[in-house]
Coordinates of N, CA and C in Angstrom, one line a residue:
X53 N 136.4 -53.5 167.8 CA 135.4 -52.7 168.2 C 134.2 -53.4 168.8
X54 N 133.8 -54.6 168.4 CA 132.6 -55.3 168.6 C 133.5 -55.7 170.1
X55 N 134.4 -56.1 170.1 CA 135.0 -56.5 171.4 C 134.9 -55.3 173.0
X56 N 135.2 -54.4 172.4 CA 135.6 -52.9 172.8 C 133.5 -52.9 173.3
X57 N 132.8 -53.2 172.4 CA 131.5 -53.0 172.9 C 130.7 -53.8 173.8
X58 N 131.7 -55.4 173.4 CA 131.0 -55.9 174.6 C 131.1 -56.0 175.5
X59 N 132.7 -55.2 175.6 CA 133.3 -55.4 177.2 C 132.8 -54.0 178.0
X60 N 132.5 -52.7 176.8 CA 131.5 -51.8 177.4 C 130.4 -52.6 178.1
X61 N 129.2 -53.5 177.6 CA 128.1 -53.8 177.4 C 128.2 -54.5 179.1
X62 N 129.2 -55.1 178.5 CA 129.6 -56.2 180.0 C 130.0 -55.4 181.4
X63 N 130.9 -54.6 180.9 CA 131.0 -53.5 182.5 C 129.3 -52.6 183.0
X64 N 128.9 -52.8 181.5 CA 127.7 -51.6 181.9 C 126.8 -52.5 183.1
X65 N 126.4 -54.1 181.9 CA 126.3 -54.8 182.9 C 126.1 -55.1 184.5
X66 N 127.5 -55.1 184.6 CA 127.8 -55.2 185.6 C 127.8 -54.0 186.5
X67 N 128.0 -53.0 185.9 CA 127.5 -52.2 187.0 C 126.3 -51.9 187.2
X68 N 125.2 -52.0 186.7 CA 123.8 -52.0 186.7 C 123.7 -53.2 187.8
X69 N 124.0 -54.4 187.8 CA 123.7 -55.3 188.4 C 124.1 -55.2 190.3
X70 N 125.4 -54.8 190.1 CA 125.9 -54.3 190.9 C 124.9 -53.1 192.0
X71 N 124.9 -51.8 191.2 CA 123.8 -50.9 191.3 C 122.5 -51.5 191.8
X72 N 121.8 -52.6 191.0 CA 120.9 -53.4 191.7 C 120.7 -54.1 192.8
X73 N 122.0 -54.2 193.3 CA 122.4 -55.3 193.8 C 122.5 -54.6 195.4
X74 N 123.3 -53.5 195.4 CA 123.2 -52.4 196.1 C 122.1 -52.3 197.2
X75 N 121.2 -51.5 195.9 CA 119.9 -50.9 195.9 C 119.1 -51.9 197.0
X76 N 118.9 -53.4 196.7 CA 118.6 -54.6 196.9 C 118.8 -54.2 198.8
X77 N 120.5 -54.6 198.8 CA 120.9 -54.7 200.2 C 120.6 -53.5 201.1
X78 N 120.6 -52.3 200.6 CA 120.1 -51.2 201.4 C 118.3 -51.3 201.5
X79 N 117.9 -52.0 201.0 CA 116.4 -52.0 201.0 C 116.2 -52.7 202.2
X80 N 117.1 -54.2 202.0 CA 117.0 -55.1 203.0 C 117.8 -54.7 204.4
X81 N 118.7 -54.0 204.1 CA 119.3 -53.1 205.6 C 118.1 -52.6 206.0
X82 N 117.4 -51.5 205.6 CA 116.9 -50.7 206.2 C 115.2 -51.3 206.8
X83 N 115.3 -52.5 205.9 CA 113.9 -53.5 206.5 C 114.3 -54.2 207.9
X84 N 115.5 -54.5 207.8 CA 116.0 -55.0 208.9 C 116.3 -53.8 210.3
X85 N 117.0 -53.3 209.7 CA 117.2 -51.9 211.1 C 115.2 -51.6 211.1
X86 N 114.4 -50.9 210.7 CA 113.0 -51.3 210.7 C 112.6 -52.1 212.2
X87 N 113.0 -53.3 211.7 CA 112.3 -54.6 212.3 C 112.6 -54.8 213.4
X88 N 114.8 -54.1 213.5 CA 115.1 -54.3 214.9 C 114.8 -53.6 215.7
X89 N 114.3 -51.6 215.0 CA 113.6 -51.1 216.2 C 112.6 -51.5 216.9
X90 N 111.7 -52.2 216.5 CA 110.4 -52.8 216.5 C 110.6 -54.0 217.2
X91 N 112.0 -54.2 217.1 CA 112.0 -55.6 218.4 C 112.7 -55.1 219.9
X92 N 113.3 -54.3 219.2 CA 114.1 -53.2 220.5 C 112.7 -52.5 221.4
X93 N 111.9 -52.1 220.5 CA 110.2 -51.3 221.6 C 109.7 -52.7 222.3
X94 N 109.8 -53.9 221.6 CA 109.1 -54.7 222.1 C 109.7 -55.3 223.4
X95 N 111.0 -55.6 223.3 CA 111.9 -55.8 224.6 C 111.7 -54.7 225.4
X96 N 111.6 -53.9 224.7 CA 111.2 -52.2 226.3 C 110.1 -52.4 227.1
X97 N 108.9 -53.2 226.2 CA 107.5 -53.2 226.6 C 107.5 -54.4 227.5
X98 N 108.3 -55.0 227.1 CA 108.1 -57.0 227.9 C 108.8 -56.8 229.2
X99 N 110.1 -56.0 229.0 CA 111.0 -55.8 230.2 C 109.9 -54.2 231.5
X100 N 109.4 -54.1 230.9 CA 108.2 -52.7 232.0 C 107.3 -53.7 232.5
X101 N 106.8 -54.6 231.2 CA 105.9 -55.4 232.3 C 106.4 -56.3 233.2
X102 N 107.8 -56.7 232.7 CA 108.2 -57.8 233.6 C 107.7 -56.8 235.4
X103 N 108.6 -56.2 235.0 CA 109.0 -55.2 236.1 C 107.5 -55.1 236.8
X104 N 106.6 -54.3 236.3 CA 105.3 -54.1 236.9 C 104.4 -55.4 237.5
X105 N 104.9 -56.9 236.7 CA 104.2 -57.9 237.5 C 105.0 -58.1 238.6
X106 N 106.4 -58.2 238.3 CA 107.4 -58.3 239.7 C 106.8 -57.6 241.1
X107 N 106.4 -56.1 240.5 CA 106.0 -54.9 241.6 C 104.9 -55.6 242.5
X108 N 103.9 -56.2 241.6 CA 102.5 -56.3 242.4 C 102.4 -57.9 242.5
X109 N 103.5 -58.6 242.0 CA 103.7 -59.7 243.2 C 104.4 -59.6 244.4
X110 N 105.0 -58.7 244.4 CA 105.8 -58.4 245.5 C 104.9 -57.7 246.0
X111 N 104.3 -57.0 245.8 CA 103.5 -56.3 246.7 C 101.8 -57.2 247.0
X112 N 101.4 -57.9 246.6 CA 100.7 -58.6 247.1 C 100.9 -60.0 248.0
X113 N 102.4 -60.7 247.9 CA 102.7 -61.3 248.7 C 103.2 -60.3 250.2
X114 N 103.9 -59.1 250.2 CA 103.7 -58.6 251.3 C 102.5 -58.1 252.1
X115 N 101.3 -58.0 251.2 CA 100.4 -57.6 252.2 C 99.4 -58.9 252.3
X116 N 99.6 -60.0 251.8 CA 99.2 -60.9 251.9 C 99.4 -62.3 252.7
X117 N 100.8 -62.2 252.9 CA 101.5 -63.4 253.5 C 101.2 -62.8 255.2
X118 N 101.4 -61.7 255.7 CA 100.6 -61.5 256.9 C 99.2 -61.9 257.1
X119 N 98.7 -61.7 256.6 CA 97.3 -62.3 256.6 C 96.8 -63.6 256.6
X120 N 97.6 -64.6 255.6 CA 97.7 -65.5 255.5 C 98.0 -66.7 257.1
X121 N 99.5 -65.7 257.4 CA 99.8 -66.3 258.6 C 99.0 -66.0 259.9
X122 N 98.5 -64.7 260.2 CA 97.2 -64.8 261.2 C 96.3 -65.9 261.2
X123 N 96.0 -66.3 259.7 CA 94.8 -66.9 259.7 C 94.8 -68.4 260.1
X124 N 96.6 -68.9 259.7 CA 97.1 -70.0 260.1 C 97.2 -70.4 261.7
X125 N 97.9 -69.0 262.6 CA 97.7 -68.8 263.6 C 96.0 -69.2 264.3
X126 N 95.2 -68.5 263.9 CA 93.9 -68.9 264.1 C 93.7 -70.2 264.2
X127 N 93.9 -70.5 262.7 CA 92.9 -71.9 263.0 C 94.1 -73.0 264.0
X128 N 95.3 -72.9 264.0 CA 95.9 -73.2 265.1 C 95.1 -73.3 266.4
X129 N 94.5 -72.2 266.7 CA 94.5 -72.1 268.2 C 93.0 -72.8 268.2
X130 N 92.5 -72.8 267.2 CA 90.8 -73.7 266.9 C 91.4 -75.0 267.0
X131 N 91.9 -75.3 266.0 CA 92.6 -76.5 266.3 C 92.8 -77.0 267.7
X132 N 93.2 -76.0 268.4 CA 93.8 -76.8 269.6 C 92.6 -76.8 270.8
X133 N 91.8 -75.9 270.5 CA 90.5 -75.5 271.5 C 89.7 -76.7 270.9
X134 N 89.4 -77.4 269.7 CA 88.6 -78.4 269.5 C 89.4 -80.1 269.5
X135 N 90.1 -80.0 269.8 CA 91.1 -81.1 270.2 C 90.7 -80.9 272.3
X136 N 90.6 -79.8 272.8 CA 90.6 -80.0 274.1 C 89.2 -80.1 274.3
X137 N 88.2 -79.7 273.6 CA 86.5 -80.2 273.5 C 86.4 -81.7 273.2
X138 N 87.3 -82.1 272.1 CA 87.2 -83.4 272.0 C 87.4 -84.5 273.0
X139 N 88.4 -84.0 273.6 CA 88.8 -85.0 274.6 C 88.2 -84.6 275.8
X140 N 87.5 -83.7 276.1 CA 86.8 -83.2 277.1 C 85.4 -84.3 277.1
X141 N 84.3 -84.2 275.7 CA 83.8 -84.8 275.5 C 83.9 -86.4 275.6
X142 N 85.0 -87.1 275.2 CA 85.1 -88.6 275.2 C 85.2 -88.5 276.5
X143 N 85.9 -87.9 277.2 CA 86.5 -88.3 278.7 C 85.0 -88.5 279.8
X144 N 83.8 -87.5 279.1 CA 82.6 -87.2 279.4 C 81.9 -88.5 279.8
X145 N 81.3 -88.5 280.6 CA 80.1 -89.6 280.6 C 79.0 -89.3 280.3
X146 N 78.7 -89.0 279.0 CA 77.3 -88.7 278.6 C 76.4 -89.2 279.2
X147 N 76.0 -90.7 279.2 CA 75.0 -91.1 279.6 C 74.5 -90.8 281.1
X148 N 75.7 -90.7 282.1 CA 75.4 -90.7 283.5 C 75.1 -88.9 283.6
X149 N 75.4 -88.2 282.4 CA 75.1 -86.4 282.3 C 73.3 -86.7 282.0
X150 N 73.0 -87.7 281.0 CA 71.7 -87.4 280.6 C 70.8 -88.2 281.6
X151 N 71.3 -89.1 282.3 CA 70.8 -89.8 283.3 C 70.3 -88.4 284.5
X152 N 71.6 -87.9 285.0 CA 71.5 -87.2 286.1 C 70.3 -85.9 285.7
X153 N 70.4 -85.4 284.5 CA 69.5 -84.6 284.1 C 67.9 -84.6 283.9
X154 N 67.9 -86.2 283.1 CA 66.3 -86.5 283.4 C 65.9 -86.3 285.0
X155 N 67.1 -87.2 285.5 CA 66.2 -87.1 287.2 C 66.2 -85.9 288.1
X156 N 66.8 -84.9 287.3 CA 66.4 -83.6 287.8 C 65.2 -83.1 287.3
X157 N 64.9 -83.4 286.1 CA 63.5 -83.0 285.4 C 62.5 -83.9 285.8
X158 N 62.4 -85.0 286.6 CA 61.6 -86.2 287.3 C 61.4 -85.0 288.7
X159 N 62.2 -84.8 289.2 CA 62.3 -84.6 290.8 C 61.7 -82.7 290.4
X160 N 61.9 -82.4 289.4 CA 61.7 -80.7 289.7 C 59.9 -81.3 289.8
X161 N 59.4 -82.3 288.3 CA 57.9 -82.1 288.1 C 57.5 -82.9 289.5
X162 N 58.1 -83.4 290.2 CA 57.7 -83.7 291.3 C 57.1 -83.2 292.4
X163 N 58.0 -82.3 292.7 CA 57.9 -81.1 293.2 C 57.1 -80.0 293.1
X164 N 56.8 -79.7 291.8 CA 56.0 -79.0 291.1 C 54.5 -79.5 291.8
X165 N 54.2 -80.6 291.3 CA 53.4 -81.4 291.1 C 52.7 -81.3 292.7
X166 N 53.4 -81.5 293.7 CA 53.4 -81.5 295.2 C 52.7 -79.8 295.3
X167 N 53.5 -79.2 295.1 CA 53.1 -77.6 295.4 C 52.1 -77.2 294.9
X168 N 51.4 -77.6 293.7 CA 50.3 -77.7 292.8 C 49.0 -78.1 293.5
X169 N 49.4 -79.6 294.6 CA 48.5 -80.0 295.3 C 48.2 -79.3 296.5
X170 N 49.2 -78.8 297.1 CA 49.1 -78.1 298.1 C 48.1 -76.9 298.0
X171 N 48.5 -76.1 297.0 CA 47.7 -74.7 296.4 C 46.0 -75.0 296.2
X172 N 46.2 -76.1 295.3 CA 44.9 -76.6 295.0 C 43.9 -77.0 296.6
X173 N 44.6 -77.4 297.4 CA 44.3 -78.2 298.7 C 43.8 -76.7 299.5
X174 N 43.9 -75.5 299.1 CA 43.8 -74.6 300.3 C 41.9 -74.1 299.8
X175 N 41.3 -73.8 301.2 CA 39.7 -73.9 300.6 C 40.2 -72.1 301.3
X176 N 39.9 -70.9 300.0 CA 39.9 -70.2 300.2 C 39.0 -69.3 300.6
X177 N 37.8 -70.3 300.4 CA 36.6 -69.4 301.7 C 37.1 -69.5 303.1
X178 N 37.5 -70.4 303.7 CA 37.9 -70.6 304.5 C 39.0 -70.0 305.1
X179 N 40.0 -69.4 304.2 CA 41.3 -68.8 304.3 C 40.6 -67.5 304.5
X180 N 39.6 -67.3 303.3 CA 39.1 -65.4 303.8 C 38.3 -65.5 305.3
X181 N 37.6 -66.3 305.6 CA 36.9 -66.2 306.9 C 38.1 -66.1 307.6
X182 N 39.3 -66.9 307.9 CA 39.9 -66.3 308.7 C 41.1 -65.2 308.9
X183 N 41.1 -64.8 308.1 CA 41.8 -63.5 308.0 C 40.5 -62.6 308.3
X184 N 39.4 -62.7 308.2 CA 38.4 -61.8 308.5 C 38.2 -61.7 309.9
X185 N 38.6 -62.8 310.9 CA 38.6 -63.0 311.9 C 39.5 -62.5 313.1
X186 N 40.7 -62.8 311.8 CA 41.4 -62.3 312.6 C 41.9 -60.6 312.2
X187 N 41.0 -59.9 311.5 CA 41.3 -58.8 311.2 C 40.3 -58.2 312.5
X188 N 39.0 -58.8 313.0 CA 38.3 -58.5 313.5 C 39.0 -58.9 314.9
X189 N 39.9 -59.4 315.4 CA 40.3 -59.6 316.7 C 41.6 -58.5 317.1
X190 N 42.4 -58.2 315.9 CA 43.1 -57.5 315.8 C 43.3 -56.1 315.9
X191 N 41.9 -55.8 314.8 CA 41.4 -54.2 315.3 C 41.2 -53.7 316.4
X192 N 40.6 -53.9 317.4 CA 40.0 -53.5 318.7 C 41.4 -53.7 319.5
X193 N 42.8 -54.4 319.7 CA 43.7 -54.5 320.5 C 44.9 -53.5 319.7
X194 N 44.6 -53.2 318.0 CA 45.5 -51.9 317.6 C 44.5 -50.6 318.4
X195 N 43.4 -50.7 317.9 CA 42.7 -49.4 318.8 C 43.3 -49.2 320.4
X196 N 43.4 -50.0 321.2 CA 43.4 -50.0 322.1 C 44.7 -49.6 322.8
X197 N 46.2 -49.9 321.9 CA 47.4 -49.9 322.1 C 47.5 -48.5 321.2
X198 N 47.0 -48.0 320.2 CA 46.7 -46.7 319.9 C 46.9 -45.5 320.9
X199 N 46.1 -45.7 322.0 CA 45.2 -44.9 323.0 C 46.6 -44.6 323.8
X200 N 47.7 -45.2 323.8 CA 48.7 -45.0 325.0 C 49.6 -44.4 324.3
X201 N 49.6 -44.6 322.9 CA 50.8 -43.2 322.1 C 50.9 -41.9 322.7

């Protein structure tokens, strides 16, 4: 009977343990199903964003890569307008430009200078006396050519 009881004791045992044991792995199943939903939302969320930065890289290289290339275009054609300045410039004789320029600024105050004297040189009492003279010789031959209208 002591036999008969331990081998009760022993199955009881074991099924308790068993029962435990159970209990155990469904806890740990259901921690795990748990965890894999929670990695399944997480892959939903990583894969939308993937998606959404894909969107607005793509969409900013399309509206961007036009723009970019105008601008390349541009400085191209600067490029090529300041390469034709440049060599415009070396090919230039500056010195015989700033030469020819002073002696236009020599020859204008020259000039100037001449006309200055002239103006100054006129005695305008003398200018009005004769315009008064000749206003007074003038008059009497309009009157007179008047008379035949």
């Amino acid at each position: 009977m002591e036999l008969k009881k331990a081998s009760d004791l022993h199955e009881h045992l074991d099924e308790a343990q068993f029962r435990t044991m159970m209990e155990r792995i469904e806890a740990s199943n259901a921690g795990q199903e748990k965890y894999a939903k929670k990695q399944y939302r997480m892959s939903q969320i990583t894969a939308i964003a993937s998606v959404l930065v894909l969107a607005i890289v793509i969409y900013v290289a399309a509206t961007l890569i036009p723009q970019i290339n105008n601008t390349f275009q541009n400085l191209d054609l600067i490029m090529k307008d300041l390469n034709v300045v440049t060599s415009e410039l070396a090919d230039a004789d500056l010195e015989q430009m700033f030469s020819d320029v002073d002696q236009l600024v020599v020859s204008s105050e020259k000039g100037i200078q001449d006309a200055l004297e002239k103006v100054n040189a006129i005695d305008i009492e003398h200018l009005n006396e004769a315009i008064q003279n000749l206003n007074d010789t003038v008059t009497p031959l309009a009157e007179f050519f008047n008379r035949f209208r």
